[in-house]
């Protein structure tokens, strides 16, 4: 397996050591429980080693401009497709490409992959190694939705944004949760700033550690935020299975429209997506 997971144990030790140090402050019992949740049982490893279409046993696609034709509720400008022009695997990397082109009434195309009805999990470590695109109006994301969303429409189903990025701000990403009473612009969120580097010039690992009553966010194994039920302004809905989404949007309320300086095509490169389960909590 390329990009061997031999480094996971080393990262885990550093991560747990950091959390253990945090347990010296605040409620000792709660912090000790948080440390005890993490294990290293790998349950999904999408390494994108086979050229062509992404693994159909794991990945499906959203197609179009949203069920209401409103840019997926965000006034996004792209039409999502499953064409190889927009999504393909080459040389061990998943490529999601946003293009400027007329297509089905839209001015841009791109792709959004999801594991809905194919893979879902409650709790664990979810991570991806990604090189992000760049430019005004480019909106990539690696995120999750509650698997009960068909019966429990957003935001009630819950959303975890592992990584959300404005293409015009190549040194910043956001990690957020959305739920009833704290969705969209009221999401519980924190920004991570990359020092002396940019997210569009190399690969970085974006991930969460998720257990009962906490979601921890990290970039390149640096823990930068923890969200707990005490932090949200409504019910905690992160106690059930979620599925994964990964996409590149164009335009929308979060980033604004592309400018004349935005260069197309823009491609997000995904080296791997991996999920570990917390055997103590499933």
Short mmCIF file of N, CA and C in Angstrom, two decimals, residues 91-173:
data_model
loop_
_atom_site.label_atom_id
_atom_site.label_comp_id
_atom_site.label_asym_id
_atom_site.label_seq_id
_atom_site.Cartn_x
_atom_site.Cartn_y
_atom_site.Cartn_z
N UNK A 91 -2.58 7.89 -11.43
CA UNK A 91 -1.27 7.84 -10.77
C UNK A 91 -1.38 7.87 -9.25
N UNK A 92 -2.34 7.14 -8.72
CA UNK A 92 -2.47 7.00 -7.27
C UNK A 92 -3.13 8.16 -6.58
N UNK A 93 -3.80 9.04 -7.33
CA UNK A 93 -4.43 10.22 -6.75
C UNK A 93 -5.83 10.39 -7.34
N UNK A 94 -6.80 10.70 -6.48
CA UNK A 94 -8.13 11.07 -6.93
C UNK A 94 -8.13 12.55 -7.31
N UNK A 95 -8.59 12.86 -8.52
CA UNK A 95 -8.63 14.22 -9.02
C UNK A 95 -10.08 14.69 -9.13
N UNK A 96 -10.41 15.79 -8.47
CA UNK A 96 -11.71 16.43 -8.64
C UNK A 96 -11.44 17.79 -9.26
N UNK A 97 -11.96 17.99 -10.47
CA UNK A 97 -11.60 19.16 -11.26
C UNK A 97 -12.81 20.04 -11.54
N UNK A 98 -12.69 21.31 -11.20
CA UNK A 98 -13.69 22.32 -11.53
C UNK A 98 -13.27 22.99 -12.84
N UNK A 99 -14.23 23.03 -13.78
CA UNK A 99 -13.95 23.61 -15.10
C UNK A 99 -14.93 24.74 -15.40
N UNK A 100 -14.44 25.72 -16.14
CA UNK A 100 -15.31 26.77 -16.64
C UNK A 100 -15.77 26.36 -18.03
N UNK A 101 -17.05 26.02 -18.15
CA UNK A 101 -17.62 25.56 -19.41
C UNK A 101 -19.14 25.58 -19.32
N UNK A 102 -19.85 25.87 -20.40
CA UNK A 102 -21.31 25.80 -20.37
C UNK A 102 -21.76 24.34 -20.31
N UNK A 103 -22.63 24.03 -19.35
CA UNK A 103 -23.07 22.65 -19.21
C UNK A 103 -24.42 22.63 -18.51
N UNK A 104 -25.45 22.13 -19.19
CA UNK A 104 -26.79 21.99 -18.62
C UNK A 104 -27.27 23.27 -17.95
N UNK A 105 -27.00 24.40 -18.59
CA UNK A 105 -27.47 25.67 -18.07
C UNK A 105 -26.55 26.33 -17.06
N UNK A 106 -25.49 25.64 -16.64
CA UNK A 106 -24.51 26.20 -15.70
C UNK A 106 -23.28 26.67 -16.46
N UNK A 107 -22.48 27.48 -15.81
CA UNK A 107 -21.25 28.00 -16.43
C UNK A 107 -20.00 27.25 -15.98
N UNK A 108 -20.16 26.34 -15.01
CA UNK A 108 -19.03 25.60 -14.47
C UNK A 108 -19.47 24.15 -14.22
N UNK A 109 -18.50 23.25 -14.24
CA UNK A 109 -18.74 21.86 -13.84
C UNK A 109 -17.73 21.46 -12.78
N UNK A 110 -18.10 20.46 -11.99
CA UNK A 110 -17.20 19.91 -10.99
C UNK A 110 -17.78 18.58 -10.54
N UNK A 111 -17.34 18.08 -9.38
CA UNK A 111 -17.83 16.79 -8.89
C UNK A 111 -17.93 16.80 -7.37
N UNK A 112 -18.91 16.03 -6.89
CA UNK A 112 -19.08 15.80 -5.46
C UNK A 112 -19.30 14.31 -5.24
N UNK A 113 -18.36 13.69 -4.52
CA UNK A 113 -18.42 12.28 -4.19
C UNK A 113 -18.94 12.11 -2.78
N UNK A 114 -19.66 11.00 -2.54
CA UNK A 114 -20.18 10.72 -1.21
C UNK A 114 -20.32 9.22 -1.01
N UNK A 115 -20.29 8.82 0.26
CA UNK A 115 -20.37 7.40 0.62
C UNK A 115 -21.75 7.02 1.14
N UNK A 116 -22.74 7.86 0.92
CA UNK A 116 -24.10 7.62 1.42
C UNK A 116 -24.61 6.25 0.96
N UNK A 117 -25.13 5.47 1.90
CA UNK A 117 -25.66 4.12 1.68
C UNK A 117 -24.59 3.10 1.30
N UNK A 118 -23.32 3.51 1.30
CA UNK A 118 -22.21 2.61 0.99
C UNK A 118 -21.24 2.45 2.15
N UNK A 119 -20.96 3.56 2.84
CA UNK A 119 -20.12 3.51 4.03
C UNK A 119 -20.56 4.60 4.99
N UNK A 120 -20.76 4.22 6.23
CA UNK A 120 -21.08 5.18 7.29
C UNK A 120 -20.53 4.63 8.60
N UNK A 121 -20.27 5.52 9.52
CA UNK A 121 -19.72 5.09 10.80
C UNK A 121 -20.01 6.13 11.88
N UNK A 122 -20.23 5.64 13.08
CA UNK A 122 -20.34 6.49 14.25
C UNK A 122 -19.00 6.45 15.00
N UNK A 123 -18.43 7.63 15.21
CA UNK A 123 -17.19 7.82 15.95
C UNK A 123 -15.98 7.30 15.17
N UNK A 124 -14.81 7.71 15.60
CA UNK A 124 -13.58 7.24 15.00
C UNK A 124 -12.70 8.38 14.52
N UNK A 125 -11.68 8.01 13.79
CA UNK A 125 -10.75 8.96 13.17
C UNK A 125 -11.02 8.95 11.68
N UNK A 126 -11.30 10.11 11.11
CA UNK A 126 -11.55 10.27 9.68
C UNK A 126 -10.50 11.25 9.16
N UNK A 127 -9.76 10.86 8.12
CA UNK A 127 -8.70 11.73 7.64
C UNK A 127 -8.50 11.56 6.14
N UNK A 128 -7.98 12.62 5.52
CA UNK A 128 -7.63 12.57 4.11
C UNK A 128 -6.39 13.42 3.89
N UNK A 129 -5.55 12.98 2.97
CA UNK A 129 -4.36 13.74 2.58
C UNK A 129 -4.66 14.42 1.25
N UNK A 130 -4.65 15.75 1.26
CA UNK A 130 -5.20 16.51 0.13
C UNK A 130 -4.28 17.67 -0.23
N UNK A 131 -4.20 17.94 -1.53
CA UNK A 131 -3.63 19.20 -2.02
C UNK A 131 -4.79 20.01 -2.59
N UNK A 132 -4.97 21.22 -2.08
CA UNK A 132 -6.12 22.03 -2.42
C UNK A 132 -5.87 22.89 -3.64
N UNK A 133 -6.94 23.27 -4.34
CA UNK A 133 -6.81 24.21 -5.47
C UNK A 133 -6.73 25.64 -4.96
N UNK A 134 -6.78 26.59 -5.88
CA UNK A 134 -6.58 28.00 -5.52
C UNK A 134 -7.42 28.89 -6.42
N UNK A 135 -7.90 30.01 -5.87
CA UNK A 135 -8.55 31.03 -6.68
C UNK A 135 -9.83 31.54 -6.06
N UNK A 136 -10.12 32.81 -6.28
CA UNK A 136 -11.37 33.40 -5.85
C UNK A 136 -12.55 32.56 -6.34
N UNK A 137 -13.45 32.24 -5.42
CA UNK A 137 -14.65 31.50 -5.79
C UNK A 137 -14.51 30.00 -5.83
N UNK A 138 -13.36 29.46 -5.46
CA UNK A 138 -13.15 28.01 -5.42
C UNK A 138 -13.38 27.52 -3.99
N UNK A 139 -14.23 26.49 -3.83
CA UNK A 139 -14.72 26.09 -2.51
C UNK A 139 -14.63 24.57 -2.33
N UNK A 140 -13.46 24.04 -1.99
CA UNK A 140 -13.35 22.61 -1.72
C UNK A 140 -13.77 22.29 -0.28
N UNK A 141 -14.18 21.05 -0.07
CA UNK A 141 -14.54 20.61 1.28
C UNK A 141 -14.40 19.10 1.41
N UNK A 142 -14.06 18.68 2.62
CA UNK A 142 -14.02 17.28 3.06
C UNK A 142 -14.88 17.25 4.31
N UNK A 143 -16.05 16.57 4.25
CA UNK A 143 -17.05 16.77 5.29
C UNK A 143 -17.92 15.53 5.46
N UNK A 144 -18.88 15.62 6.38
CA UNK A 144 -19.72 14.48 6.73
C UNK A 144 -21.14 14.96 7.04
N UNK A 145 -22.10 14.07 6.75
CA UNK A 145 -23.50 14.33 7.08
C UNK A 145 -24.08 13.14 7.82
N UNK A 146 -25.05 13.42 8.71
CA UNK A 146 -25.73 12.35 9.41
C UNK A 146 -26.41 11.40 8.44
N UNK A 147 -26.23 10.10 8.65
CA UNK A 147 -26.76 9.10 7.72
C UNK A 147 -28.28 9.06 7.69
N UNK A 148 -28.94 9.70 8.64
CA UNK A 148 -30.41 9.73 8.68
C UNK A 148 -30.97 10.97 8.00
N UNK A 149 -30.20 11.61 7.12
CA UNK A 149 -30.61 12.89 6.55
C UNK A 149 -31.90 12.80 5.73
N UNK A 150 -32.19 11.66 5.13
CA UNK A 150 -33.43 11.54 4.34
C UNK A 150 -34.66 11.63 5.24
N UNK A 151 -34.55 11.10 6.45
CA UNK A 151 -35.67 11.15 7.39
C UNK A 151 -35.59 12.35 8.32
N UNK A 152 -34.42 12.95 8.39
CA UNK A 152 -34.15 14.01 9.37
C UNK A 152 -33.40 15.13 8.65
N UNK A 153 -34.09 15.94 7.84
CA UNK A 153 -33.42 16.87 6.93
C UNK A 153 -32.46 17.83 7.63
N UNK A 154 -31.47 18.26 6.86
CA UNK A 154 -30.47 19.22 7.35
C UNK A 154 -31.17 20.48 7.83
N UNK A 155 -30.70 21.06 8.95
CA UNK A 155 -29.49 20.71 9.72
C UNK A 155 -29.71 19.71 10.85
N UNK A 156 -30.96 19.19 10.96
CA UNK A 156 -31.25 18.30 12.09
C UNK A 156 -30.39 17.04 12.07
N UNK A 157 -30.02 16.58 10.86
CA UNK A 157 -29.20 15.37 10.78
C UNK A 157 -27.78 15.61 11.26
N UNK A 158 -27.33 16.87 11.22
CA UNK A 158 -25.97 17.19 11.64
C UNK A 158 -24.98 17.19 10.49
N UNK A 159 -23.98 18.04 10.59
CA UNK A 159 -22.90 18.13 9.60
C UNK A 159 -21.59 18.40 10.32
N UNK A 160 -20.55 17.69 9.91
CA UNK A 160 -19.19 17.93 10.41
C UNK A 160 -18.32 18.31 9.21
N UNK A 161 -17.81 19.52 9.21
CA UNK A 161 -16.90 19.96 8.16
C UNK A 161 -15.47 19.72 8.64
N UNK A 162 -14.87 18.65 8.18
CA UNK A 162 -13.50 18.33 8.56
C UNK A 162 -12.54 19.36 8.00
N UNK A 163 -12.79 19.78 6.76
CA UNK A 163 -11.99 20.82 6.13
C UNK A 163 -12.86 21.59 5.15
N UNK A 164 -12.90 22.89 5.32
CA UNK A 164 -13.60 23.78 4.39
C UNK A 164 -12.66 24.94 4.09
N UNK A 165 -12.65 25.40 2.83
CA UNK A 165 -11.56 26.27 2.39
C UNK A 165 -12.06 27.26 1.36
N UNK A 166 -11.67 28.51 1.53
CA UNK A 166 -11.91 29.53 0.51
C UNK A 166 -10.68 29.62 -0.37
N UNK A 167 -10.84 29.41 -1.67
CA UNK A 167 -9.70 29.40 -2.58
C UNK A 167 -8.92 30.68 -2.61
N UNK A 168 -9.56 31.79 -2.23
CA UNK A 168 -8.86 33.08 -2.22
C UNK A 168 -8.04 33.29 -0.95
N UNK A 169 -8.12 32.35 -0.01
CA UNK A 169 -7.35 32.44 1.23
C UNK A 169 -6.55 31.15 1.41
N UNK A 170 -5.45 30.99 0.66
CA UNK A 170 -4.78 29.70 0.57
C UNK A 170 -4.00 29.27 1.80
N UNK A 171 -3.99 30.08 2.86
CA UNK A 171 -3.30 29.67 4.08
C UNK A 171 -4.28 29.31 5.20
N UNK A 172 -5.59 29.32 4.93
CA UNK A 172 -6.58 29.13 5.99
C UNK A 172 -7.57 28.03 5.63
N UNK A 173 -7.94 27.23 6.63
CA UNK A 173 -9.06 26.30 6.49
C UNK A 173 -9.94 26.44 7.73
#
